[in-house]
Amino acid sequence: MKPLPAPQEEDREARQPTSDICVFASSCTLHGLSHVFGAGGLTLRRGLWAGAMLLSLTAFLYQVAERIEYYGQFHHVTVLDEHESHHLVFPAVTLCNINPLRRSRITPNDLHWAGPALLGLESGEHAAYLKELGQPPAPQGFMPSATYDLAELFARAGHTMDDMLLDCRYRGRPCGPSNFTRIFTRMGQCFIFNSGFDGAELLSTPKGGSGNGLELMMTVQQDEYLPVWKDTEQTPFEAGIRVQIHSQDEPPTIDQLGFGVAPGYQTFVSCQKQQLFFLPQPWGNCSSVLLDPDFDMGPPDVSPSNPNPSPWLTYSLSGCRQICETRFLSRKCGCRMMYMPGSAPICSPQQYKDCARPSLDSMMRKDTACLCPSPCASTRFEKELSMVRIPSRASASFLAQKYNRSKQYIADNVLVLDIFFEALNYETVEQKKAYEVADLLGDIGGQMGLFIGASLLTILEILDFLFEVFQDRVLGYFHNRRRSQKAPRNSLLQQGIDIHRSPGPHLTAKPRKYVSKGKSRRQARAGDGCGVCKGLKSPDSDLLPLS
C-alpha cells in the first residue's frame, strides 16, 4: 500500500496567510510598500525604498499636523457684497424733544416730588421756580400726594406728537400722529414712526431719493422749555429734536446714538441699508440669545403711563444692555427706570436720586459692567446729512399765517426733516468660515496622495490587514493553546480512531490541498507570497484539507 501523498512544498509556501506582511505588501495600494517587502533578501535597493517611504511618511504627517493646527485656530474672512432690491422696508424713526417736560404742565406736587431729583431744586426754591415758570405759587394748605409715579409725570408733562407735528407725509401721502407710537427712553417721552408694534404692517418704499420717504414739519415748542435753574448733568442747553434711525428689531438708544435736528433748518438724511452677519464661537464672538439665564423678566407692565412694550424678541446690542441695566438696578435698588422692561416697580423720585441715577452713571463708566457681544445678525443704516435754512424770506409770512404764529416763532421753532433711501441697493457684510472640514479633508487627501500615494481605501486596507493580524496571531494563539491542553487526554483515543480509519495498502487516494487553520479557502488560493517570507512555513498540524 502506497502512503498518501503530501502537499507539495512550493504550494504550501505560495499559500501564505493574508496576515503576513509580504502577502499584504504584494496587493496593497500604498506606493512603495511592495518594493520594501519584495522577493529576495535585504538589498541596497530595498533599503533606499524604505528610507524614501519613511521620509515621505514624515513629511505627510508634518503637513497633516500643520493643517489640523490651522483648522483649530478657526479663521474667518469678511465678505462685502452689494445687492439690489425692488423695494426696501423703511426703518424705524425715533423722535425725542430735547426738552423732557413742558413748563405749563408742571404742578407744585411735581416740584415737591421730582424737583430735587430732576431739577436740583431745594424745598425753599419751589415758589421762585413756579414764578419763573409763570405759574401762581402753591395754594395755602397744599398737601402733596401720598404716592408719585415718574412715568405718569413724563406721560402727562412731556411733549406730545399732536402738539409738535405740523405736517407729515410718507411717499407724498399724508400721515399724522396716529402713525407714531409713544415710547419711553432716557430722554423721556419719545415717538417712533414705523415701529411695527402690535403686529402693525411695516412700511416699504419702491424708490430712492427725496420725496420717497418720510417728510416731517415740526415745532420744538421752545416756549414750553423749562428754565435753566441750575447747571446739572440733566440740564439741556440746546433746542431741537433728537432723531435715531434704526431697525424695528432693536430698542432705541437715542441718548447715545441719536443725531440732532435744529429748528430753523431743513435737514436731509440720505440712508443706505447695511446688513451685518457675524459668526458665533469659536470663529467669532456673536450671540443670538436675548435674555440672560439668571434674569427673570416677569410679565411686562404695560399701562397708560408706561407704554413700553415687552422686550424685543430679537437679540440686539442695545436690547442686551437694556436688560443688563434693568437686572443691575432691580438687584441693587429694587426698582427699574420707566423705560426699562420687566415687572419690577418704577423707581420713585427718591430712589432715582439716591440709587438709580448714581448707579447707572457708575455702571456706564465701567467697561466690563455689561459684557454684551455683537449680534449674529443686525441691520444698520449709514447716514449722510445736509441742511438748508428755513423759512426763506419769501415763505416766512405764508408759514406764519398758515400756522397762526409769528415770523419769529417760525424761525425759532419750526424744522423740516426729510428721511429717504439713497438707492434701493443695500450692502451685506458677512463673516464666513475661512477653513472648513471639507477643506481640511481635501488638504489631507492631497498630501496623502502626493507623499505616500494613498487614499481612503488604502487606510481601509491597512485596517483590514491589522484585523487579520489580530485574528491570526492573537486569537490563533489562544486557540492553539486550548487545543494543546486537550491533546494528552484524547491522544490514545484519537490514534485508535486514526488507525481504524486509515486506508489499506490496496486503496488509492487523490492528493489533497491544504490550507492554514483559521483561513478561508479564498485566502488560501490568493497570492504567490514573497521571497522574504518563504522561510515562514506553517507546521503540518496547522493545515486543513481544502476540498
Coordinates of C-alpha atoms in Angstrom, one line a residue, residues 82-518:
E82 CA -23.9 94.7 -2.7
H83 CA -27.4 93.6 -3.6
E84 CA -30.3 95.2 -5.5
S85 CA -33.9 95.1 -4.4
H86 CA -37.2 96.2 -5.9
H87 CA -38.3 97.6 -2.5
L88 CA -36.9 98.1 0.9
V89 CA -38.6 98.1 4.3
F90 CA -38.4 101.6 5.7
P91 CA -36.5 101.9 9.0
A92 CA -38.0 102.8 12.4
V93 CA -37.5 106.6 13.2
T94 CA -37.5 107.6 16.8
L95 CA -38.0 111.3 17.7
C96 CA -37.5 113.0 21.1
N97 CA -37.8 116.6 22.0
I98 CA -34.6 117.6 23.8
N99 CA -36.7 119.3 26.4
P100 CA -38.2 116.4 28.5
L101 CA -41.0 118.3 30.3
R102 CA -43.3 121.2 29.4
R103 CA -43.4 124.1 31.8
S104 CA -47.1 124.6 31.5
R105 CA -47.7 121.1 32.8
I106 CA -45.6 121.3 36.0
T107 CA -47.5 121.5 39.2
P108 CA -46.5 122.2 42.8
N109 CA -46.9 118.5 43.5
D110 CA -44.4 117.7 40.7
L111 CA -41.9 120.1 42.3
H112 CA -42.3 118.5 45.7
W113 CA -41.6 115.0 44.5
A114 CA -39.5 115.4 41.4
G115 CA -37.9 118.8 41.9
P116 CA -34.9 117.6 43.9
A117 CA -34.3 114.5 41.7
L118 CA -34.8 116.0 38.2
L119 CA -34.3 119.8 38.6
G120 CA -31.9 120.0 41.6
L121 CA -34.4 122.2 43.5
E122 CA -34.4 122.7 47.2
S123 CA -37.7 122.9 49.1
G124 CA -37.3 126.6 49.7
E125 CA -36.9 127.3 45.9
H126 CA -40.2 126.0 44.8
A127 CA -42.0 129.3 45.0
A128 CA -39.3 131.1 43.0
Y129 CA -39.3 128.3 40.4
L130 CA -43.1 128.5 40.0
K131 CA -42.8 132.2 39.4
E132 CA -40.1 131.5 36.8
L133 CA -42.5 129.1 35.1
G134 CA -45.1 131.8 35.0
Q135 CA -47.4 129.9 37.4
P136 CA -49.0 131.1 40.7
P137 CA -47.5 129.8 43.9
A138 CA -48.8 126.7 45.7
P139 CA -52.1 127.4 47.4
Q140 CA -52.4 127.7 51.1
G141 CA -52.6 124.3 52.9
F142 CA -51.1 122.5 49.9
M143 CA -50.6 118.8 50.7
P144 CA -48.5 116.6 48.3
S145 CA -49.9 113.3 47.1
A146 CA -49.2 110.1 49.1
T147 CA -47.5 108.4 46.2
Y148 CA -45.9 109.5 43.0
D149 CA -45.2 108.0 39.6
L150 CA -42.4 109.3 37.4
A151 CA -43.8 107.6 34.3
E152 CA -47.1 109.4 34.8
L153 CA -45.2 112.7 35.1
F154 CA -43.4 112.2 31.7
A155 CA -46.6 110.9 30.1
R156 CA -48.5 114.0 31.2
A157 CA -45.9 116.8 31.0
G158 CA -43.8 115.6 28.1
H159 CA -44.2 117.0 24.6
T160 CA -46.8 115.2 22.5
M161 CA -46.8 114.5 18.8
D162 CA -50.2 116.2 18.4
D163 CA -48.6 119.5 19.5
M164 CA -45.2 119.1 17.8
L165 CA -46.3 117.7 14.4
L166 CA -47.3 120.4 11.9
D167 CA -47.2 118.3 8.7
C168 CA -46.4 114.7 7.9
R169 CA -46.1 112.9 4.6
Y170 CA -44.8 109.5 3.7
R171 CA -44.0 109.0 -0.1
G172 CA -46.2 112.0 -0.7
R173 CA -49.2 110.7 1.2
P174 CA -50.4 112.4 4.3
C175 CA -49.7 110.9 7.7
G176 CA -50.4 112.0 11.3
P177 CA -49.8 111.5 15.0
S178 CA -51.6 108.1 14.8
N179 CA -48.7 106.8 12.7
F180 CA -46.4 107.3 15.7
T181 CA -46.0 105.0 18.7
R182 CA -45.3 106.5 22.1
I183 CA -42.3 105.0 24.0
F184 CA -40.1 106.0 26.9
T185 CA -36.4 106.4 26.7
R186 CA -33.7 108.0 28.9
M187 CA -34.7 111.3 27.3
G188 CA -38.3 111.0 28.5
Q189 CA -41.4 110.5 26.3
C190 CA -40.5 109.8 22.6
F191 CA -42.3 108.7 19.5
I192 CA -41.5 106.0 16.9
F193 CA -42.6 106.1 13.2
N194 CA -43.0 102.7 11.5
S195 CA -42.3 100.8 14.8
G196 CA -44.1 97.6 13.8
F197 CA -45.5 97.3 17.4
D198 CA -48.6 95.1 18.0
G199 CA -48.2 93.4 14.6
A200 CA -48.6 96.6 12.5
E201 CA -47.5 96.3 8.9
L202 CA -44.1 97.7 8.2
L203 CA -44.0 100.4 5.5
S204 CA -41.7 100.0 2.5
T205 CA -40.6 102.1 -0.4
P206 CA -40.1 101.1 -4.1
K207 CA -37.9 104.1 -4.9
G208 CA -35.0 106.0 -3.5
G209 CA -34.4 109.8 -3.3
S210 CA -36.1 112.7 -1.7
G211 CA -39.8 112.6 -1.8
N212 CA -39.9 108.8 -1.5
G213 CA -39.5 108.6 2.3
L214 CA -40.7 110.4 5.4
E215 CA -41.1 114.2 5.4
L216 CA -42.0 116.0 8.7
M217 CA -42.5 119.6 9.6
M218 CA -42.4 120.0 13.4
T219 CA -42.2 122.7 16.1
V220 CA -39.9 122.2 19.1
Q221 CA -42.1 124.5 21.3
Q222 CA -39.3 126.5 22.8
D223 CA -41.9 128.5 24.8
E224 CA -42.5 125.3 26.7
Y225 CA -38.9 124.6 27.6
L226 CA -38.1 124.5 31.3
P227 CA -35.9 127.4 32.5
V228 CA -32.3 126.6 33.3
W229 CA -32.3 127.0 37.1
K230 CA -29.0 125.2 37.9
D231 CA -26.2 123.7 36.0
T232 CA -26.8 119.9 36.4
E233 CA -25.9 116.9 34.4
Q234 CA -29.5 116.7 33.2
T235 CA -29.8 120.3 32.1
P236 CA -30.2 120.8 28.4
F237 CA -28.8 123.9 26.8
E238 CA -29.8 123.3 23.3
A239 CA -33.1 123.3 21.4
G240 CA -34.2 120.8 18.8
I241 CA -35.2 117.2 18.1
R242 CA -33.1 114.1 18.7
V243 CA -33.5 111.5 15.9
Q244 CA -32.4 107.9 15.7
I245 CA -32.9 105.7 12.6
H246 CA -32.7 102.1 13.5
S247 CA -34.2 98.6 12.8
Q248 CA -37.5 97.5 14.2
D249 CA -35.8 94.6 15.9
E250 CA -33.9 96.8 18.4
P251 CA -34.9 99.3 21.0
P252 CA -33.8 102.9 20.5
T253 CA -30.8 104.2 22.4
I254 CA -31.4 107.8 21.2
D255 CA -29.5 109.4 24.1
Q256 CA -26.3 107.7 22.8
L257 CA -26.8 107.2 19.1
G258 CA -29.3 109.9 18.1
F259 CA -28.4 112.9 16.0
G260 CA -29.7 116.4 16.4
V261 CA -32.0 118.3 14.1
A262 CA -32.1 122.1 14.8
P263 CA -35.0 124.5 14.3
G264 CA -34.7 126.9 11.5
Y265 CA -33.3 124.3 9.2
Q266 CA -34.5 121.7 6.8
T267 CA -32.4 118.5 7.3
F268 CA -32.0 115.9 4.5
V269 CA -31.0 112.5 5.7
S270 CA -29.9 110.1 3.0
C271 CA -29.7 106.5 4.2
Q272 CA -28.2 103.3 3.0
K273 CA -29.2 100.0 4.5
Q274 CA -26.4 97.6 5.6
Q275 CA -26.9 94.1 6.9
L276 CA -24.2 92.6 9.2
F277 CA -23.7 88.8 9.7
F278 CA -21.2 87.6 12.2
L279 CA -20.1 84.1 13.2
P280 CA -20.6 82.6 16.7
Q281 CA -17.9 80.9 18.8
P282 CA -15.3 79.6 18.0
W283 CA -15.0 81.5 14.7
G284 CA -16.2 84.9 16.1
N285 CA -17.9 86.3 19.2
C286 CA -21.5 87.0 18.4
S287 CA -24.7 85.9 20.2
S288 CA -28.3 85.4 19.3
V289 CA -29.6 84.7 22.9
L290 CA -31.6 87.7 24.2
L291 CA -32.1 87.0 27.9
D292 CA -29.5 86.2 30.5
P293 CA -30.4 82.8 32.0
D294 CA -30.5 84.1 35.6
F295 CA -32.6 87.1 34.8
D296 CA -36.3 86.8 35.3
M297 CA -38.0 89.3 33.2
G298 CA -41.5 88.6 34.5
P299 CA -44.7 89.9 32.9
P300 CA -44.3 93.3 31.4
D301 CA -46.1 96.3 32.9
V302 CA -47.9 98.0 30.0
S303 CA -50.2 100.7 31.5
P304 CA -51.3 104.0 30.1
S305 CA -48.4 105.7 32.0
N306 CA -46.0 103.0 30.9
P307 CA -46.5 102.4 27.2
N308 CA -43.3 100.5 26.6
P309 CA -43.9 97.1 25.0
S310 CA -42.4 93.8 26.2
P311 CA -38.8 93.2 25.4
W312 CA -37.7 92.8 21.8
L313 CA -37.7 89.2 20.8
T314 CA -34.6 89.5 18.6
Y315 CA -31.2 89.9 20.2
S316 CA -29.6 93.2 19.7
L317 CA -26.7 95.1 21.4
S318 CA -28.9 97.8 22.8
G319 CA -31.5 95.3 24.0
C320 CA -28.8 93.3 25.8
R321 CA -27.5 96.4 27.5
Q322 CA -31.0 97.5 28.5
I323 CA -31.7 94.1 30.1
C324 CA -28.3 94.2 31.8
E325 CA -29.1 97.6 33.3
T326 CA -32.6 96.5 34.3
R327 CA -31.2 93.5 36.1
F328 CA -28.5 95.6 37.8
L329 CA -31.0 98.2 39.1
S330 CA -33.6 95.7 40.2
R331 CA -31.0 93.9 42.3
K332 CA -29.3 97.0 43.7
C333 CA -32.1 99.5 44.1
G334 CA -35.2 97.2 44.0
C335 CA -36.7 99.2 41.1
R336 CA -36.3 100.0 37.4
M337 CA -36.4 103.1 35.3
M338 CA -39.6 103.9 33.4
Y339 CA -38.1 103.0 30.0
M340 CA -36.8 99.6 31.2
P341 CA -38.8 96.4 30.5
G342 CA -39.9 94.0 33.2
S343 CA -42.3 93.8 36.1
A344 CA -40.2 95.5 38.8
P345 CA -41.8 98.7 40.2
I346 CA -40.7 102.0 38.7
C347 CA -38.2 103.9 40.8
S348 CA -39.6 106.7 43.0
P349 CA -38.1 110.2 42.7
Q350 CA -36.1 109.5 45.9
Q351 CA -34.9 106.1 44.6
Y352 CA -34.0 107.8 41.3
K353 CA -31.9 110.4 43.1
D354 CA -30.2 108.3 45.7
C355 CA -29.7 105.0 44.0
A356 CA -30.8 104.6 40.3
R357 CA -29.1 107.6 38.6
P358 CA -25.7 107.3 40.5
S359 CA -25.7 103.5 39.9
L360 CA -26.4 103.8 36.2
D361 CA -23.7 106.6 35.8
S362 CA -21.2 104.4 37.6
M363 CA -22.2 101.4 35.6
M364 CA -21.7 103.2 32.3
R365 CA -18.2 104.3 33.3
K366 CA -17.2 100.7 33.7
D367 CA -16.2 98.9 30.5
T368 CA -16.9 95.4 32.0
A369 CA -20.3 96.2 33.6
C370 CA -22.3 94.7 30.7
L371 CA -20.5 92.2 28.5
C372 CA -22.8 92.2 25.5
P373 CA -21.4 90.5 22.4
S374 CA -22.3 91.7 18.9
P375 CA -25.5 90.2 17.4
C376 CA -25.0 87.5 14.9
A377 CA -27.4 89.3 12.5
S378 CA -28.2 93.0 12.6
T379 CA -29.2 95.9 10.4
R380 CA -27.9 99.4 10.5
F381 CA -28.3 102.5 8.4
E382 CA -25.5 104.6 7.2
K383 CA -26.5 108.3 7.0
E384 CA -25.4 111.5 5.2
L385 CA -26.9 114.7 6.5
S386 CA -27.3 118.1 4.7
M387 CA -29.2 121.2 5.8
V388 CA -30.7 124.3 4.3
R389 CA -32.2 127.4 6.1
I390 CA -35.9 127.6 6.7
P391 CA -38.0 129.6 6.4
S392 CA -36.9 131.7 3.5
R393 CA -37.9 135.4 3.4
A394 CA -40.4 134.6 0.7
S395 CA -42.1 131.9 2.8
A396 CA -41.9 133.4 6.3
S397 CA -45.2 135.3 6.0
F398 CA -47.0 132.4 4.4
L399 CA -46.0 129.9 7.2
A400 CA -46.7 132.4 9.9
Q401 CA -50.2 132.9 8.5
K402 CA -50.8 129.2 7.9
Y403 CA -49.9 128.1 11.4
N404 CA -51.2 131.3 13.1
R405 CA -47.7 132.1 14.5
S406 CA -45.3 135.0 14.3
K407 CA -42.4 135.0 11.9
Q408 CA -40.0 134.9 14.8
Y409 CA -41.8 131.8 16.2
I410 CA -41.4 130.1 12.9
A411 CA -37.7 130.9 12.7
D412 CA -37.1 129.8 16.3
N413 CA -39.2 126.6 16.4
V414 CA -40.0 125.1 13.1
L415 CA -37.9 122.5 11.4
V416 CA -38.3 120.1 8.5
L417 CA -36.9 116.6 8.5
D418 CA -36.7 114.6 5.2
I419 CA -35.5 110.9 5.6
F420 CA -35.1 108.8 2.4
F421 CA -33.1 106.0 0.9
E422 CA -30.2 107.0 -1.3
A423 CA -30.9 104.0 -3.5
L424 CA -32.6 100.6 -3.3
N425 CA -29.4 98.7 -3.2
Y426 CA -28.0 97.6 0.2
E427 CA -24.7 96.2 1.4
T428 CA -24.1 93.0 3.3
V429 CA -21.0 92.4 5.5
E430 CA -20.8 88.7 6.2
Q431 CA -18.2 86.7 8.1
K432 CA -17.6 83.3 6.7
K433 CA -15.5 80.4 7.8
A434 CA -12.1 80.5 6.1
Y435 CA -11.3 76.8 6.6
E436 CA -14.0 74.1 7.0
V437 CA -13.9 70.4 7.5
A438 CA -14.2 69.8 3.7
D439 CA -11.1 71.9 3.2
L440 CA -9.2 70.0 5.9
L441 CA -10.1 66.7 4.4
G442 CA -9.2 67.9 0.9
D443 CA -5.8 69.1 2.1
I444 CA -5.1 65.8 4.0
G445 CA -6.1 63.8 0.9
G446 CA -3.9 65.9 -1.4
Q447 CA -0.9 65.5 0.9
M448 CA -1.6 61.8 1.3
G449 CA -1.7 61.3 -2.5
L450 CA 1.4 63.5 -3.0
F451 CA 3.7 61.9 -0.4
I452 CA 2.6 58.3 0.1
G453 CA 0.3 57.7 -2.9
A454 CA -2.5 56.5 -0.6
S455 CA -6.3 57.1 -0.5
L456 CA -9.1 56.4 1.9
L457 CA -9.4 52.9 0.6
T458 CA -5.7 52.4 1.4
I459 CA -6.5 53.2 5.0
L460 CA -9.3 50.6 4.9
E461 CA -6.8 48.1 3.5
I462 CA -4.4 48.7 6.4
L463 CA -7.2 48.4 8.9
D464 CA -8.3 45.2 7.3
F465 CA -4.7 43.9 7.5
L466 CA -4.5 44.8 11.2
F467 CA -7.7 42.9 11.8
E468 CA -6.3 39.8 10.1
V469 CA -3.1 40.1 12.2
F470 CA -5.1 40.3 15.3
Q471 CA -7.3 37.3 14.3
D472 CA -4.3 35.1 13.3
R473 CA -1.7 36.0 15.9
V474 CA -3.7 36.8 19.0
L475 CA -6.9 34.7 18.6
G476 CA -5.0 31.9 16.9
Y477 CA -2.5 31.8 19.8
F478 CA -5.3 31.2 22.4
H479 CA -6.9 28.7 20.1
N480 CA -3.7 26.6 19.7
R481 CA -3.1 26.8 23.4
R482 CA -6.5 25.4 24.3
R483 CA -6.1 22.6 21.7
S484 CA -2.7 21.7 23.1
Q485 CA -4.1 21.4 26.6
K486 CA -6.8 19.0 25.4
A487 CA -4.4 16.8 23.3
P488 CA -2.9 14.5 26.1
R489 CA -6.3 13.3 27.2
N490 CA -7.6 12.5 23.7
S491 CA -4.4 11.3 22.1
L492 CA -4.9 7.5 22.6
L493 CA -8.5 7.6 21.6
Q494 CA -7.6 9.7 18.5
Q495 CA -4.8 7.4 17.5
G496 CA -7.2 4.4 17.6
I497 CA -9.7 6.3 15.5
D498 CA -7.0 7.2 13.0
I499 CA -5.7 3.6 12.8
H500 CA -9.2 2.3 12.3
R501 CA -10.0 4.9 9.6
S502 CA -6.6 4.6 7.8
P503 CA -7.0 3.1 4.3
G504 CA -5.3 -0.2 3.4
P505 CA -2.5 -0.6 1.0
H506 CA -4.9 -1.6 -1.7
L507 CA -6.7 1.8 -1.6
T508 CA -5.5 4.9 -3.6
A509 CA -6.1 8.4 -2.6
K510 CA -6.1 11.6 -4.6
P511 CA -3.7 14.2 -3.5
R512 CA -5.4 16.8 -1.2
K513 CA -4.7 20.5 -0.9
Y514 CA -4.2 22.1 2.5
V515 CA -5.0 25.5 4.0
S516 CA -3.9 27.0 7.2
K517 CA -6.4 26.8 10.1
G518 CA -8.4 30.0 10.6

